[in-house]
Coordinates of C-alpha atoms and ligand atoms in Angstrom, one line a residue:
Q1049 CA -63.3 88.7 58.5
I1050 CA -67.4 88.2 57.7
V1051 CA -69.3 87.3 60.4
D1052 CA -72.7 87.1 59.3
I1053 CA -74.5 87.6 55.7
H1054 CA -78.2 88.0 55.4
G1055 CA -80.6 87.1 52.4
R1056 CA -84.2 88.7 52.8
E1057 CA -87.0 87.9 49.4
I1058 CA -87.7 91.6 48.9
L1059 CA -89.3 93.5 45.9
D1060 CA -88.1 94.3 42.5
S1061 CA -89.6 97.8 40.2
R1062 CA -92.2 95.1 38.4
G1063 CA -94.0 93.9 42.1
N1064 CA -91.6 90.9 41.9
P1065 CA -90.2 89.1 44.8
T1066 CA -86.1 88.7 43.7
I1067 CA -83.2 88.9 46.4
E1068 CA -81.1 91.1 49.1
V1069 CA -78.3 90.5 50.7
E1070 CA -76.5 91.7 53.8
V1071 CA -72.6 90.9 54.3
T1072 CA -71.0 91.4 58.1
A1073 CA -68.1 91.9 58.2
Q1074 CA -65.8 92.9 61.9
T1075 CA -62.8 94.2 61.9
E1076 CA -60.2 92.6 63.9
T1077 CA -58.1 95.6 65.6
T1078 CA -61.0 97.2 66.5
G1079 CA -63.4 94.7 66.1
K1080 CA -65.8 97.5 64.7
K1081 CA -69.2 95.9 62.6
I1082 CA -69.3 96.9 59.2
T1083 CA -72.6 95.7 57.3
A1084 CA -73.2 96.7 53.3
I1085 CA -76.4 95.8 51.2
E1086 CA -77.0 95.3 47.5
S1087 CA -79.8 93.5 45.6
V1088 CA -80.3 91.7 42.3
P1089 CA -82.0 93.3 38.9
S1090 CA -84.3 90.6 37.1
G1091 CA -84.8 90.4 33.1
A1092 CA -88.0 90.3 31.0
S1093 CA -86.0 88.7 28.0
T1094 CA -83.7 87.0 29.4
G1095 CA -80.7 85.5 26.8
K1096 CA -80.7 81.7 26.8
F1097 CA -77.8 80.6 27.9
E1098 CA -77.8 83.2 30.6
A1099 CA -76.6 81.3 35.0
V1100 CA -79.8 80.8 36.4
E1101 CA -82.2 82.4 38.3
L1102 CA -84.0 80.3 40.2
R1103 CA -87.6 80.9 41.7
D1104 CA -89.7 78.5 44.3
G1105 CA -93.0 77.8 42.2
N1106 CA -95.2 77.4 44.2
P1107 CA -98.0 79.8 45.2
R1108 CA -96.5 82.4 46.2
Y1109 CA -96.2 85.2 43.9
F1110 CA -97.9 83.2 40.8
G1111 CA -94.7 80.9 41.1
L1112 CA -92.1 83.4 41.5
G1113 CA -90.9 83.6 45.1
V1114 CA -87.6 83.5 46.3
L1115 CA -87.5 82.2 49.6
N1116 CA -85.8 79.0 48.3
V1117 CA -83.1 81.5 47.6
V1118 CA -82.8 83.6 50.5
D1119 CA -82.2 79.2 52.2
H1120 CA -79.8 78.7 50.1
I1121 CA -78.2 82.1 51.3
N1122 CA -79.2 82.0 55.0
N1123 CA -77.0 78.4 55.0
R1124 CA -75.6 76.9 52.2
I1125 CA -73.6 80.3 51.8
R1126 CA -73.5 81.4 54.7
K1127 CA -71.9 78.6 56.5
E1128 CA -69.2 78.6 53.7
L1129 CA -68.4 82.4 53.4
L1130 CA -68.1 82.9 57.9
G1131 CA -64.9 84.2 58.6
M1132 CA -63.2 84.8 55.4
N1133 CA -61.5 87.7 54.9
V1134 CA -63.8 89.9 52.7
L1135 CA -61.0 91.4 51.0
D1136 CA -59.7 88.1 49.5
Q1137 CA -63.6 88.8 46.6
V1138 CA -62.5 86.1 44.0
K1139 CA -61.1 83.7 46.4
I1140 CA -64.6 84.2 47.3
D1141 CA -67.1 84.1 44.5
R1142 CA -64.3 80.8 43.7
R1143 CA -66.1 79.6 46.9
I1144 CA -69.6 79.9 46.1
I1145 CA -68.7 78.9 42.0
E1146 CA -67.3 75.4 43.8
L1147 CA -69.8 74.9 46.2
D1148 CA -72.4 75.3 43.2
G1149 CA -70.3 72.9 41.0
T1150 CA -72.4 74.0 38.2
D1151 CA -72.2 75.5 35.1
N1152 CA -74.6 78.1 34.9
K1153 CA -75.5 78.3 38.5
E1154 CA -78.4 76.2 38.7
N1155 CA -77.7 74.4 42.2
L1156 CA -77.9 77.7 44.0
G1157 CA -79.4 80.4 41.8
A1158 CA -77.6 83.0 40.2
N1159 CA -79.8 85.2 42.3
A1160 CA -78.6 83.7 45.3
T1161 CA -74.7 83.5 44.1
L1162 CA -75.0 87.6 42.2
G1163 CA -76.6 88.2 45.9
V1164 CA -74.3 87.6 47.8
S1165 CA -71.1 88.9 45.2
L1166 CA -72.7 92.0 45.7
A1167 CA -73.1 93.4 49.0
C1168 CA -69.4 91.1 49.3
A1169 CA -67.8 94.0 47.4
S1170 CA -69.5 96.5 49.1
C1171 CA -68.8 95.4 52.2
A1172 CA -64.9 95.3 51.7
A1173 CA -65.0 98.6 50.4
K1174 CA -67.1 100.6 53.4
A1175 CA -64.3 98.6 55.7
L1176 CA -61.9 99.9 54.3
D1177 CA -64.2 103.5 53.8
M1178 CA -63.2 103.8 50.5
P1179 CA -66.0 105.0 47.4
L1180 CA -67.5 101.3 46.1
F1181 CA -65.7 102.5 42.3
R1182 CA -62.1 103.6 43.8
Y1183 CA -62.1 99.9 46.0
L1184 CA -63.4 98.3 42.7
G1185 CA -61.1 99.5 40.0
G1186 CA -58.3 101.2 42.0
T1187 CA -56.2 104.5 40.8
N1188 CA -57.0 104.0 37.5
A1189 CA -60.7 104.2 37.8
K1190 CA -61.3 107.6 36.3
R1191 CA -63.8 107.4 33.8
L1192 CA -67.3 107.8 33.3
P1193 CA -69.7 106.1 31.3
R1194 CA -72.0 108.0 28.7
P1195 CA -75.9 107.1 29.0
M1196 CA -77.5 105.3 26.8
M1197 CA -81.2 106.3 27.2
N1198 CA -84.1 103.6 26.3
V1199 CA -86.6 106.3 25.8
I1200 CA -89.3 104.3 23.7
N1201 CA -90.0 101.1 25.1
G1202 CA -91.6 98.4 23.5
G1203 CA -91.4 94.4 23.1
V1204 CA -91.9 92.7 26.4
H1205 CA -90.5 96.1 28.2
A1206 CA -94.5 97.2 27.2
A1207 CA -97.6 96.4 26.2
N1208 CA -97.9 98.2 22.8
L1209 CA -97.0 97.2 19.2
L1210 CA -93.9 98.4 18.8
D1211 CA -91.9 94.9 17.9
F1212 CA -88.0 95.9 18.8
Q1213 CA -87.8 96.0 22.2
E1214 CA -85.3 99.3 22.7
F1215 CA -85.0 103.1 20.6
M1216 CA -82.3 104.7 22.8
I1217 CA -80.6 108.5 23.0
V1218 CA -76.6 109.0 23.1
P1219 CA -75.5 112.0 23.8
V1220 CA -72.0 112.0 22.3
S1221 CA -71.2 115.9 22.1
A1222 CA -71.2 116.3 26.5
S1223 CA -68.3 115.8 27.7
T1224 CA -69.0 115.2 31.0
F1225 CA -71.8 113.3 32.5
S1226 CA -73.4 115.5 34.1
E1227 CA -73.8 117.6 31.0
A1228 CA -74.8 114.0 29.0
L1229 CA -78.0 113.0 31.5
R1230 CA -78.8 116.8 31.2
M1231 CA -79.0 116.6 27.1
G1232 CA -81.4 112.8 28.3
A1233 CA -83.9 114.8 30.8
E1234 CA -84.3 117.7 27.9
V1235 CA -85.2 115.3 25.0
Y1236 CA -87.2 112.9 27.7
H1237 CA -89.2 116.1 27.7
Y1238 CA -89.3 117.4 24.2
L1239 CA -90.9 113.4 23.4
K1240 CA -93.0 113.6 25.8
L1241 CA -94.6 116.7 24.6
L1242 CA -94.2 115.8 20.6
L1243 CA -96.1 112.3 21.8
H1244 CA -98.8 113.9 23.6
E1245 CA -99.9 116.6 20.5
D1246 CA -99.9 113.9 18.2
G1247 CA -102.5 112.1 21.2
M1248 CA -100.5 109.5 21.7
L1249 CA -99.9 107.7 25.6
T1250 CA -96.9 108.7 27.4
A1251 CA -97.6 105.9 30.3
V1252 CA -94.1 104.4 31.0
G1253 CA -92.9 100.8 29.7
D1254 CA -90.6 99.3 32.1
E1255 CA -87.9 101.1 32.0
G1256 CA -88.8 104.1 31.9
G1257 CA -89.4 104.8 28.1
F1258 CA -92.5 105.9 27.1
A1259 CA -95.0 102.9 24.9
P1260 CA -96.6 104.8 22.0
D1261 CA -98.7 102.8 20.1
L1262 CA -95.7 103.1 17.5
H1263 CA -95.1 100.5 14.8
T1264 CA -92.1 100.3 13.3
A1265 CA -88.2 101.7 13.5
D1266 CA -88.9 104.7 11.2
E1267 CA -91.4 106.2 12.7
V1268 CA -90.0 106.1 16.1
F1269 CA -86.4 107.5 14.6
R1270 CA -88.1 110.1 13.8
Y1271 CA -90.2 111.3 16.5
L1272 CA -86.5 111.4 18.0
T1273 CA -85.5 113.2 15.5
K1274 CA -88.0 115.7 15.8
A1275 CA -87.6 115.8 19.7
V1276 CA -83.4 116.1 19.3
E1277 CA -84.6 119.0 17.6
K1278 CA -86.4 121.0 19.1
A1279 CA -84.5 121.0 22.2
G1280 CA -82.2 122.7 20.4
Y1281 CA -80.0 120.0 19.5
K1282 CA -78.6 119.0 16.5
P1283 CA -78.7 115.0 15.7
G1284 CA -76.4 113.0 15.2
E1285 CA -73.6 115.6 15.9
D1286 CA -74.9 116.4 19.2
I1287 CA -78.0 113.4 20.5
A1288 CA -77.0 109.7 18.6
F1289 CA -79.5 107.0 18.1
A1290 CA -78.9 103.6 19.7
M1291 CA -81.5 100.3 19.4
D1292 CA -82.1 97.5 21.2
A1293 CA -83.2 94.5 19.0
A1294 CA -83.6 92.2 21.4
A1295 CA -83.9 89.2 18.0
S1296 CA -84.3 86.2 20.5
E1297 CA -87.4 87.1 20.8
L1298 CA -88.8 87.2 17.7
Y1299 CA -87.1 84.6 16.2
D1300 CA -89.3 81.1 15.4
E1301 CA -86.8 78.3 14.8
E1302 CA -88.9 76.5 13.0
R1303 CA -89.4 78.9 10.0
D1304 CA -85.7 80.3 10.9
V1305 CA -87.1 83.8 10.3
Y1306 CA -88.2 86.7 12.8
I1307 CA -91.9 87.6 13.9
F1308 CA -93.0 91.3 13.6
P1309 CA -96.6 91.0 15.4
G1310 CA -96.7 94.5 15.9
E1311 CA -95.8 95.3 12.1
E1312 CA -97.5 92.5 10.6
V1313 CA -94.3 91.7 8.8
I1314 CA -91.7 88.7 8.6
R1315 CA -87.9 88.9 7.4
S1316 CA -85.1 86.3 6.9
A1317 CA -82.4 86.7 9.1
D1318 CA -80.7 88.7 5.5
E1319 CA -83.7 91.9 5.8
M1320 CA -83.2 92.1 9.2
I1321 CA -79.7 93.2 8.1
S1322 CA -80.9 95.4 5.2
L1323 CA -83.2 97.1 7.6
Y1324 CA -80.3 97.3 9.7
E1325 CA -78.0 99.2 6.8
H1326 CA -81.1 101.5 6.0
L1327 CA -82.0 102.6 9.3
I1328 CA -77.7 104.0 9.6
D1329 CA -78.3 105.3 6.4
E1330 CA -81.8 107.7 7.5
Y1331 CA -80.1 107.8 10.7
P1332 CA -77.5 108.8 13.7
L1333 CA -77.9 105.2 14.9
I1334 CA -73.9 104.5 16.5
S1335 CA -75.2 101.3 17.5
I1336 CA -77.9 98.0 17.2
E1337 CA -78.0 95.2 19.9
D1338 CA -78.9 91.9 19.5
G1339 CA -79.6 92.2 16.4
L1340 CA -79.9 88.3 15.4
N1341 CA -81.0 85.3 17.6
E1342 CA -78.8 84.3 20.4
E1343 CA -77.7 81.3 18.6
A1344 CA -77.0 82.7 15.5
W1345 CA -73.1 83.5 14.9
E1346 CA -72.8 83.4 10.8
G1347 CA -76.0 85.5 10.9
W1348 CA -74.4 88.0 13.4
Q1349 CA -70.8 87.2 11.8
K1350 CA -72.7 89.1 8.3
L1351 CA -73.9 91.4 10.1
K1352 CA -70.0 92.5 11.6
Q1353 CA -68.8 92.3 7.7
R1354 CA -71.9 94.1 6.6
I1355 CA -72.5 97.3 9.5
G1356 CA -69.4 96.3 11.0
D1357 CA -66.9 99.9 10.5
R1358 CA -70.0 101.4 11.2
V1359 CA -71.9 100.8 14.4
M1360 CA -71.1 99.0 17.5
L1361 CA -72.8 95.3 17.5
V1362 CA -74.1 94.8 20.5
G1363 CA -73.7 91.4 22.1
D1364 CA -76.3 91.0 25.0
D1365 CA -78.3 87.6 24.9
L1366 CA -75.7 86.4 22.7
F1367 CA -72.6 86.6 25.4
V1368 CA -74.8 86.7 27.8
T1369 CA -71.9 88.2 30.4
N1370 CA -70.1 85.0 30.1
S1371 CA -66.4 84.4 29.0
K1372 CA -66.6 81.2 26.5
R1373 CA -69.6 83.0 24.7
I1374 CA -67.3 86.0 24.5
R1375 CA -64.4 84.4 23.1
C1376 CA -66.5 82.2 21.2
G1377 CA -67.7 85.6 19.4
I1378 CA -63.7 87.4 19.1
E1379 CA -62.7 84.3 17.4
L1380 CA -65.3 84.2 15.3
D1381 CA -65.4 88.4 14.9
A1382 CA -69.2 88.2 15.0
A1383 CA -69.8 91.0 17.1
N1384 CA -67.6 94.6 18.4
A1385 CA -69.4 95.4 21.8
V1386 CA -70.6 93.3 25.0
L1387 CA -73.8 93.8 27.0
V1388 CA -72.9 93.8 30.2
K1389 CA -75.1 92.2 33.5
V1390 CA -73.7 91.3 36.7
N1391 CA -77.2 88.7 37.0
Q1392 CA -76.8 87.2 34.2
I1393 CA -73.3 85.3 34.9
G1394 CA -73.6 85.1 38.4
T1395 CA -70.7 86.8 40.5
L1396 CA -68.6 89.7 40.4
T1397 CA -65.3 87.8 39.6
E1398 CA -66.9 86.6 36.6
A1399 CA -68.2 89.8 35.6
M1400 CA -64.7 92.5 35.8
D1401 CA -63.8 88.6 33.9
A1402 CA -65.4 89.3 30.6
I1403 CA -65.2 92.7 30.9
E1404 CA -61.5 92.7 31.1
L1405 CA -61.7 89.9 27.5
C1406 CA -64.0 92.6 25.5
H1407 CA -61.5 95.5 26.5
R1408 CA -57.9 93.6 25.4
A1409 CA -59.7 92.5 22.2
G1410 CA -60.9 95.7 21.6
Y1411 CA -64.9 95.5 22.0
Q1412 CA -66.5 98.1 24.0
S1413 CA -68.0 97.0 26.9
I1414 CA -71.2 98.8 27.7
I1415 CA -72.8 98.2 31.8
S1416 CA -76.5 97.3 32.1
H1417 CA -78.9 97.2 34.2
R1418 CA -82.1 94.7 34.1
S1419 CA -85.9 96.1 33.1
G1420 CA -86.6 94.4 36.7
E1421 CA -84.0 97.0 38.6
T1422 CA -84.0 97.4 42.5
E1423 CA -83.3 101.1 43.4
G1424 CA -79.6 100.0 43.9
S1425 CA -76.7 101.6 41.8
F1426 CA -74.0 98.9 42.1
I1427 CA -73.1 99.3 38.2
S1428 CA -72.1 103.1 38.0
D1429 CA -70.2 102.3 40.4
L1430 CA -68.6 98.9 38.4
A1431 CA -68.9 100.7 35.0
V1432 CA -66.7 103.3 36.9
A1433 CA -64.1 100.9 37.6
V1434 CA -63.6 99.6 34.2
N1435 CA -63.9 102.9 32.9
S1436 CA -66.5 100.9 30.8
G1437 CA -67.7 103.4 27.5
Y1438 CA -71.0 103.0 28.1
I1439 CA -73.7 102.5 30.5
K1440 CA -77.3 101.7 30.2
S1441 CA -79.8 102.4 33.0
G1442 CA -82.7 103.2 31.1
A1443 CA -84.8 107.1 30.8
P1444 CA -84.0 109.7 32.8
C1445 CA -87.5 108.5 35.0
R1446 CA -88.5 105.5 36.7
G1447 CA -86.6 105.6 40.5
E1448 CA -84.5 102.5 40.1
R1449 CA -83.4 103.7 36.9
T1450 CA -82.7 107.2 37.9
A1451 CA -80.7 105.5 41.2
K1452 CA -77.2 104.9 38.9
Y1453 CA -77.5 107.9 36.3
N1454 CA -77.8 110.0 40.4
E1455 CA -75.0 107.8 41.4
L1456 CA -72.4 108.7 38.4
L1457 CA -73.3 112.3 39.6
R1458 CA -72.2 111.3 42.8
I1459 CA -69.3 109.9 41.3
E1460 CA -68.6 112.4 38.7
E1461 CA -68.2 115.4 41.9
Q1462 CA -65.2 113.3 43.2
L1463 CA -63.2 112.3 40.3
T1464 CA -61.1 115.0 39.2
L1465 CA -60.6 113.1 35.6
A1466 CA -64.2 113.3 34.8
K1467 CA -64.4 114.6 31.5
F1468 CA -65.2 112.1 28.5
E1469 CA -62.5 110.2 26.4
K1470 CA -63.3 111.1 22.7
R1471 CA -65.1 108.9 20.9
Ligands
LIG2023 P1 -84.5 92.8 29.9 O1 -84.0 93.2 28.6 O2 -83.4 92.8 31.5 O3 -85.5 92.6 30.8 O4 -83.7 91.2 29.9 C1 -82.5 94.5 28.6 C2 -82.3 93.8 27.2 O5 -82.4 93.3 26.7 O6 -80.8 94.6 27.4
LIG2024 ZN1 -80.7 93.1 25.2

């Protein structure tokens, strides 16, 4: 039985306020009380169709305070859920959704609903004395996700001139998670050395990757290739690349073009696709996220037709972890993978439904952090619970990023069948 719910305002990795929730349940038989805490991340390149993250909008924290949201948790949501069985996750989430009553959680705030939803799941796992991944995934939770590590940060995640947002390395020859993490970290350190040798800054961006003053994707991939080789690995065979274009951030609606201020060029949708074709030809690029704008369904269809059999085409802002939008993408054959961010939709149940939907359609799922993160590691357990192929948690650097990777190392020790599936 849920006996208390308590929300509070804490800071995220960018120094902005976010939500943390404590849920306390009491067992009927022994009267023992169990408390679990979970927190809510926050994006910078948020999709237009994401559930609403409520902010106070008053002078505190430049308008970013979340005391209103805390109030929703400690009063309306608390009142609604007190006395419910904490093991009834779907029922709990349904009650929260009904209480909010809107399509996009604008009433209570998705930051309120998600915090409570995740903390309930965590509390339930504790009550059953089970690891969270096992509680969420049952006996079928057996596969660890391969890390996609964002080692070069650009776009709105860094103050450099790089227009594309993320350049990632994916250790494809690793047979276990711990091996993949080691390979990625080694390449990361060689990359730092190479950038430093060339007189570039090695300060890191929001997701722990370096934020050098490079301008083009070609320049970045050349550095990544060199770093992989320096570390003693073969590009493509051992370490592949992935990118998040975050194209919605570059898109100019009036002119229907993509503006690259750093590179000082403008590209049409067709030119964007041609650029991706060129990058796939030149480098071992296996995944392109948000290659086009979040509303460009036709463009995505074209993208899928032209390069869909050569790379993963991942919808982040396009799908926003929303089953309705994912269904639309499946019908239109507009992508082949979904980025899953729990705070884009606002409850655990809806996020898990979205994952199930994409797996059924043969889409890959990639469980993802946000650029503004906390020290929590719920998404690591979620990724294992649903046997997701990949996890995105930034570079192997900055505590809030490594928290997720380190949790996966712990889970790996608990799983006997933790070897990766063959790609
Ligand atoms: P965000 O970026 O958390 O700032 O939205 C992450 C992403 O676009 O994948
Ligand atoms: Zn993205």
